[in-house]
Tab-separated table of C-alpha atoms and ligand atoms in Angstrom:
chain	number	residue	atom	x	y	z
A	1	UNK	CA	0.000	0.000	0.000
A	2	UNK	CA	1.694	3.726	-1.055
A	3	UNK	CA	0.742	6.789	0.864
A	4	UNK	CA	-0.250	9.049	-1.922
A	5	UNK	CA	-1.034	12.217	-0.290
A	6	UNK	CA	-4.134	14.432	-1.875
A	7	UNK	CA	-4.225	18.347	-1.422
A	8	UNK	CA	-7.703	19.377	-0.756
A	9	UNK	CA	-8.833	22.784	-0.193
A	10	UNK	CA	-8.835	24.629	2.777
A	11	UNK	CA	-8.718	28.819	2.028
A	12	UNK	CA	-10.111	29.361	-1.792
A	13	UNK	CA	-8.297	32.079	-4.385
A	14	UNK	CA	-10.648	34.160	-2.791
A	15	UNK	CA	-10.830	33.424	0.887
A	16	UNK	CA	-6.665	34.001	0.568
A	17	UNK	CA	-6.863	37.650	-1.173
A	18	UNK	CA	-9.197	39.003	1.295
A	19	UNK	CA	-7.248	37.804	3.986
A	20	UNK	CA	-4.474	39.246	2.093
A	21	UNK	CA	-6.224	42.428	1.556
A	22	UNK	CA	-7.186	43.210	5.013
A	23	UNK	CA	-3.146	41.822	6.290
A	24	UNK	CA	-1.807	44.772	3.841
A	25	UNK	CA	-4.362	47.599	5.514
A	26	UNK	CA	-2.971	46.645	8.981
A	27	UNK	CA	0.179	46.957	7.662
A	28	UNK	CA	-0.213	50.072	5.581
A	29	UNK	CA	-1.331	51.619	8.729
A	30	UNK	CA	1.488	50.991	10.836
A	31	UNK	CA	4.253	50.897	8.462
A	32	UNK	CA	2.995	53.526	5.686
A	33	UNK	CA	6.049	56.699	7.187
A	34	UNK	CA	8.524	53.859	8.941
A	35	UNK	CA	10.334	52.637	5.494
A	36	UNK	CA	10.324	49.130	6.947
A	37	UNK	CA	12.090	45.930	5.889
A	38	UNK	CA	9.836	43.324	5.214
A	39	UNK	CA	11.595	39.812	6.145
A	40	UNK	CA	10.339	36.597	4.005
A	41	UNK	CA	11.374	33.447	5.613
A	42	UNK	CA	12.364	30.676	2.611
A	43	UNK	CA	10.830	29.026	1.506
A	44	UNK	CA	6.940	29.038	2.430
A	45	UNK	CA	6.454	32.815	2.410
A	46	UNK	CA	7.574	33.642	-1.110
A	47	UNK	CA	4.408	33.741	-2.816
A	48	UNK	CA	2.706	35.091	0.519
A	49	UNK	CA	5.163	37.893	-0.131
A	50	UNK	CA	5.186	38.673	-3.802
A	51	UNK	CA	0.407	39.079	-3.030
A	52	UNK	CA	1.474	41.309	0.215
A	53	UNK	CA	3.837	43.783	-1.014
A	54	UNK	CA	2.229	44.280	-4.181
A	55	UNK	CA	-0.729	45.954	-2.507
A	56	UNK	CA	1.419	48.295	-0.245
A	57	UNK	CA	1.590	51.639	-1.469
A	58	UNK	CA	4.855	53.040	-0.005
A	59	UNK	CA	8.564	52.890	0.191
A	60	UNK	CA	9.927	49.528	2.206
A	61	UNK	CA	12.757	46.699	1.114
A	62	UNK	CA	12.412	43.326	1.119
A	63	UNK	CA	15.010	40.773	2.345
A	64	UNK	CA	15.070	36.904	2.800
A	65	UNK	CA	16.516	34.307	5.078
A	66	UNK	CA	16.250	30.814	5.409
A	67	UNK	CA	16.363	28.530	7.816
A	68	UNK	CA	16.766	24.992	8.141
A	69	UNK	CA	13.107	22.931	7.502
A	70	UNK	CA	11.801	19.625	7.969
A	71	UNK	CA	13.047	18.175	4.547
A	72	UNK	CA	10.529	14.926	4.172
A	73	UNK	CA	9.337	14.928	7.655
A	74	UNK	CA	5.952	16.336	8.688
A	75	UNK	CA	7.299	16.682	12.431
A	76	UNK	CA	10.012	19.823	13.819
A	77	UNK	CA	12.941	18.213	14.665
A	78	UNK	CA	12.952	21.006	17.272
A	79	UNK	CA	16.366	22.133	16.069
A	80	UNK	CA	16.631	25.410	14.039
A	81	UNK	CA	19.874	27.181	11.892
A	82	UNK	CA	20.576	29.397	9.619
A	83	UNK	CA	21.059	28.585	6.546
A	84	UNK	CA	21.454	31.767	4.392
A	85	UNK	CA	21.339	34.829	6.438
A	86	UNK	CA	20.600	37.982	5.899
A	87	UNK	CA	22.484	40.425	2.737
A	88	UNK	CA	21.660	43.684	4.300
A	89	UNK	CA	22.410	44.691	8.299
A	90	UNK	CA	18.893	45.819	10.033
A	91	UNK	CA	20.556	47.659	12.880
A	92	UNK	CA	17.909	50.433	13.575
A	93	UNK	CA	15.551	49.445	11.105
A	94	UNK	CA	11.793	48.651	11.256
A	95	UNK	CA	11.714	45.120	10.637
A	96	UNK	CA	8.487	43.036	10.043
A	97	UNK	CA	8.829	39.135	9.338
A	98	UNK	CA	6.806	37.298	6.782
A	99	UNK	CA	6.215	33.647	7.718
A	100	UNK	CA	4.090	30.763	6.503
A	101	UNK	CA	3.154	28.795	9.233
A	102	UNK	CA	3.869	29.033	13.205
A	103	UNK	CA	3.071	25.251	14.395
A	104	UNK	CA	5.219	24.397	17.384
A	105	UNK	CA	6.693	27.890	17.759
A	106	UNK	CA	10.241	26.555	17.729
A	107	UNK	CA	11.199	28.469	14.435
A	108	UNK	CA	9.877	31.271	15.067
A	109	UNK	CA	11.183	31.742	18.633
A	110	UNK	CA	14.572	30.971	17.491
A	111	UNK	CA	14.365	33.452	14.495
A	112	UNK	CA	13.333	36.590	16.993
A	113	UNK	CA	15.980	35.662	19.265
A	114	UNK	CA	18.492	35.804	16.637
A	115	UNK	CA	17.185	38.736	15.136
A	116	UNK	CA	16.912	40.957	18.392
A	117	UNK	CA	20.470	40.538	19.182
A	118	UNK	CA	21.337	42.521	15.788
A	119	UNK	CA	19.459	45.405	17.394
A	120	UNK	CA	16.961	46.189	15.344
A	121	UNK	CA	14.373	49.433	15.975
A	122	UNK	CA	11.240	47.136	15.964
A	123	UNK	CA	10.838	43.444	15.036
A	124	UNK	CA	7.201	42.411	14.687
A	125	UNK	CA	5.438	39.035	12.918
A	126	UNK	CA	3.192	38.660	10.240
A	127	UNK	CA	1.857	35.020	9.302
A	128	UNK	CA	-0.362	33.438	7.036
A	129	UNK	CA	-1.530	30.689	8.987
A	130	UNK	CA	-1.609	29.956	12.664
A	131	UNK	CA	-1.962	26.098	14.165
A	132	UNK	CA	-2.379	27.176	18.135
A	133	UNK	CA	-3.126	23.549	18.900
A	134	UNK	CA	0.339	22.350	17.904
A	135	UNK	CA	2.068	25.382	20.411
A	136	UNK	CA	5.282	24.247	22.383
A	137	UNK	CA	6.092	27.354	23.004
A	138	UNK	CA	4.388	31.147	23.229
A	139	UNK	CA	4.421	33.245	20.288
A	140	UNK	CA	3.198	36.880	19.942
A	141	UNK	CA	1.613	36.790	16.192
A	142	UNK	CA	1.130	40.519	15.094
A	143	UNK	CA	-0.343	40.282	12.127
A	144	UNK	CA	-2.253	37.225	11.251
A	145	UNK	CA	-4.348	35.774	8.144
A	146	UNK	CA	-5.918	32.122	9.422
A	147	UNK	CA	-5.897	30.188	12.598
A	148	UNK	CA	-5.916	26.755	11.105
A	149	UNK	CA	-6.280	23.372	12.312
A	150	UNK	CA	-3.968	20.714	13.250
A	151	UNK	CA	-3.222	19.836	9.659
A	152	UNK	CA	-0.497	19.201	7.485
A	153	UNK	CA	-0.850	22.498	4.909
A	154	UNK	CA	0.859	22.655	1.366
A	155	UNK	CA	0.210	24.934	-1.338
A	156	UNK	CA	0.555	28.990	-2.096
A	157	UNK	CA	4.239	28.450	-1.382
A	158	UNK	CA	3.696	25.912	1.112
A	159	UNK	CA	5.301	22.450	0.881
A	160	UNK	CA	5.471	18.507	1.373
A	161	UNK	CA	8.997	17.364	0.201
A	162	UNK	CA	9.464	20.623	-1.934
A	163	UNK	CA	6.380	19.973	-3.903
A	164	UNK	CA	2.806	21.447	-3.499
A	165	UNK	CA	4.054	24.864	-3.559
A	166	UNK	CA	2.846	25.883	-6.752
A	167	UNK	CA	-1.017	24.774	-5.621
A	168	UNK	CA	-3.055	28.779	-6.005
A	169	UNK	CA	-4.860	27.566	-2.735
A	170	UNK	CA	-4.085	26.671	0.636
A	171	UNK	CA	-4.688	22.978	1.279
A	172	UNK	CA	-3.811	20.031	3.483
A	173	UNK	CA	-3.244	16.910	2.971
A	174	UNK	CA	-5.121	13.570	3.439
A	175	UNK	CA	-4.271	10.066	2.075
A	176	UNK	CA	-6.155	9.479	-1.064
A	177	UNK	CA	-7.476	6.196	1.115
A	178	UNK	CA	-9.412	8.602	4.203
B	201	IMP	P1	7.450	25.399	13.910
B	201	IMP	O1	8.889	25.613	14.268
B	201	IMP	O2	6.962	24.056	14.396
B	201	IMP	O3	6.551	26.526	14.385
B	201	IMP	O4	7.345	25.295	12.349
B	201	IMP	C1	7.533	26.354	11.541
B	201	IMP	C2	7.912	25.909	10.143
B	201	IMP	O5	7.666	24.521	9.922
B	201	IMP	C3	7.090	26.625	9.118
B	201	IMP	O6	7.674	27.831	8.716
B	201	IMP	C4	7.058	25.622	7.977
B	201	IMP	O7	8.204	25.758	7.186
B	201	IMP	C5	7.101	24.276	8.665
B	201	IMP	N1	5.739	23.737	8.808
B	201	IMP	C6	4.979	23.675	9.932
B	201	IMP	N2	3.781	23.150	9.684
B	201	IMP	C7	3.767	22.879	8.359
B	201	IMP	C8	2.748	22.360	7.477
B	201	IMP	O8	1.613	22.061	7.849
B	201	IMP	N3	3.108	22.258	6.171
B	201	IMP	C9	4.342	22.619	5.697
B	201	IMP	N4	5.303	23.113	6.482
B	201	IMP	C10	5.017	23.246	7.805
């Protein structure tokens, strides 16, 4: 018997730019004088990116780092590093992360940590999706699209074993057998 996982939808086209929409008005609000760096964390937030900061209407930059990710496991192995840092130094600058998914919180608590100590003016999180249930640790979300359930998500950038990511919706996976 193969596992032969099926994507089925979770947020539509639709539901995904509203959510979108309304993540870029929060921002625009608190960003719009502050000429902020916006921080996409590789791979899952690339496309989440490219939607966002087409529909902000003033002057920021854009930067990426990634960190290490859970290859073909569905589970954290709990232990985070860098793996391409960061091109530009964000000493005194307004920095705002862009992140997929915060499931255990491991990632994400390691990836402020690191950031803080290069003394940035602000450092504040935006993320698509939110599984609370799956919390090891506490995470302040700033900006959030969905609270989602404890399921494995792929698509709109989001993978299983690098593939899904070029799905337009956000899905999870079930075995084709469920
Ligand atoms: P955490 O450290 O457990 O919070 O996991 C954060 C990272 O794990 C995310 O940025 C994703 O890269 C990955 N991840 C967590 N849940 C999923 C999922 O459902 N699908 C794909 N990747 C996931």
């Amino acid at each position: 018997m193969s596992f032969q996982p099926e994507p089925r939808i979770l947020f539509t086209r639709q539901e995904i730019e509203a959510t979108v929409s309304r993540l870029a008005a929060e921002i625009s609000r608190d960003y719009h004088d502050k000429f902020p760096l916006l921080l996409g964390i590789l791979k899952g937030s690339f496309m989440f990116m490219a939607d966002l900061i087409r529909l902000l209407d003033f002057p920021l930059e854009v930067e990426f780092i990634r960190l290490s990710s859970y290859g073909r496991n569905t589970q954290t192995s709990g232990k985070v590093k860098v793996e391409q840092s960061l091109r530009s130094p964000i000493k005194g600058r307004d920095v705002l992360i862009i992140e997929d998914i915060v499931d255990t919180g491991l990632t994400t608590t390691f990836l402020l940590d690191y950031l803080q100590q290069k003394k940035p003016a602000s450092l504040k999180l935006c993320v698509l999706t939110d599984k609370p249930s799956r919390r090891q640790v506490p995470v302040t979300i700033d900006y959030l699209g969905f609270t989602v359930p404890d399921e494995f998500l792929v698509g709109y950038g989001i993978d299983y074993d690098e593939k899904f990511r070029n799905l337009p919706e956000i899905c999870f996976l079930k075995d084709e057998e469920q």
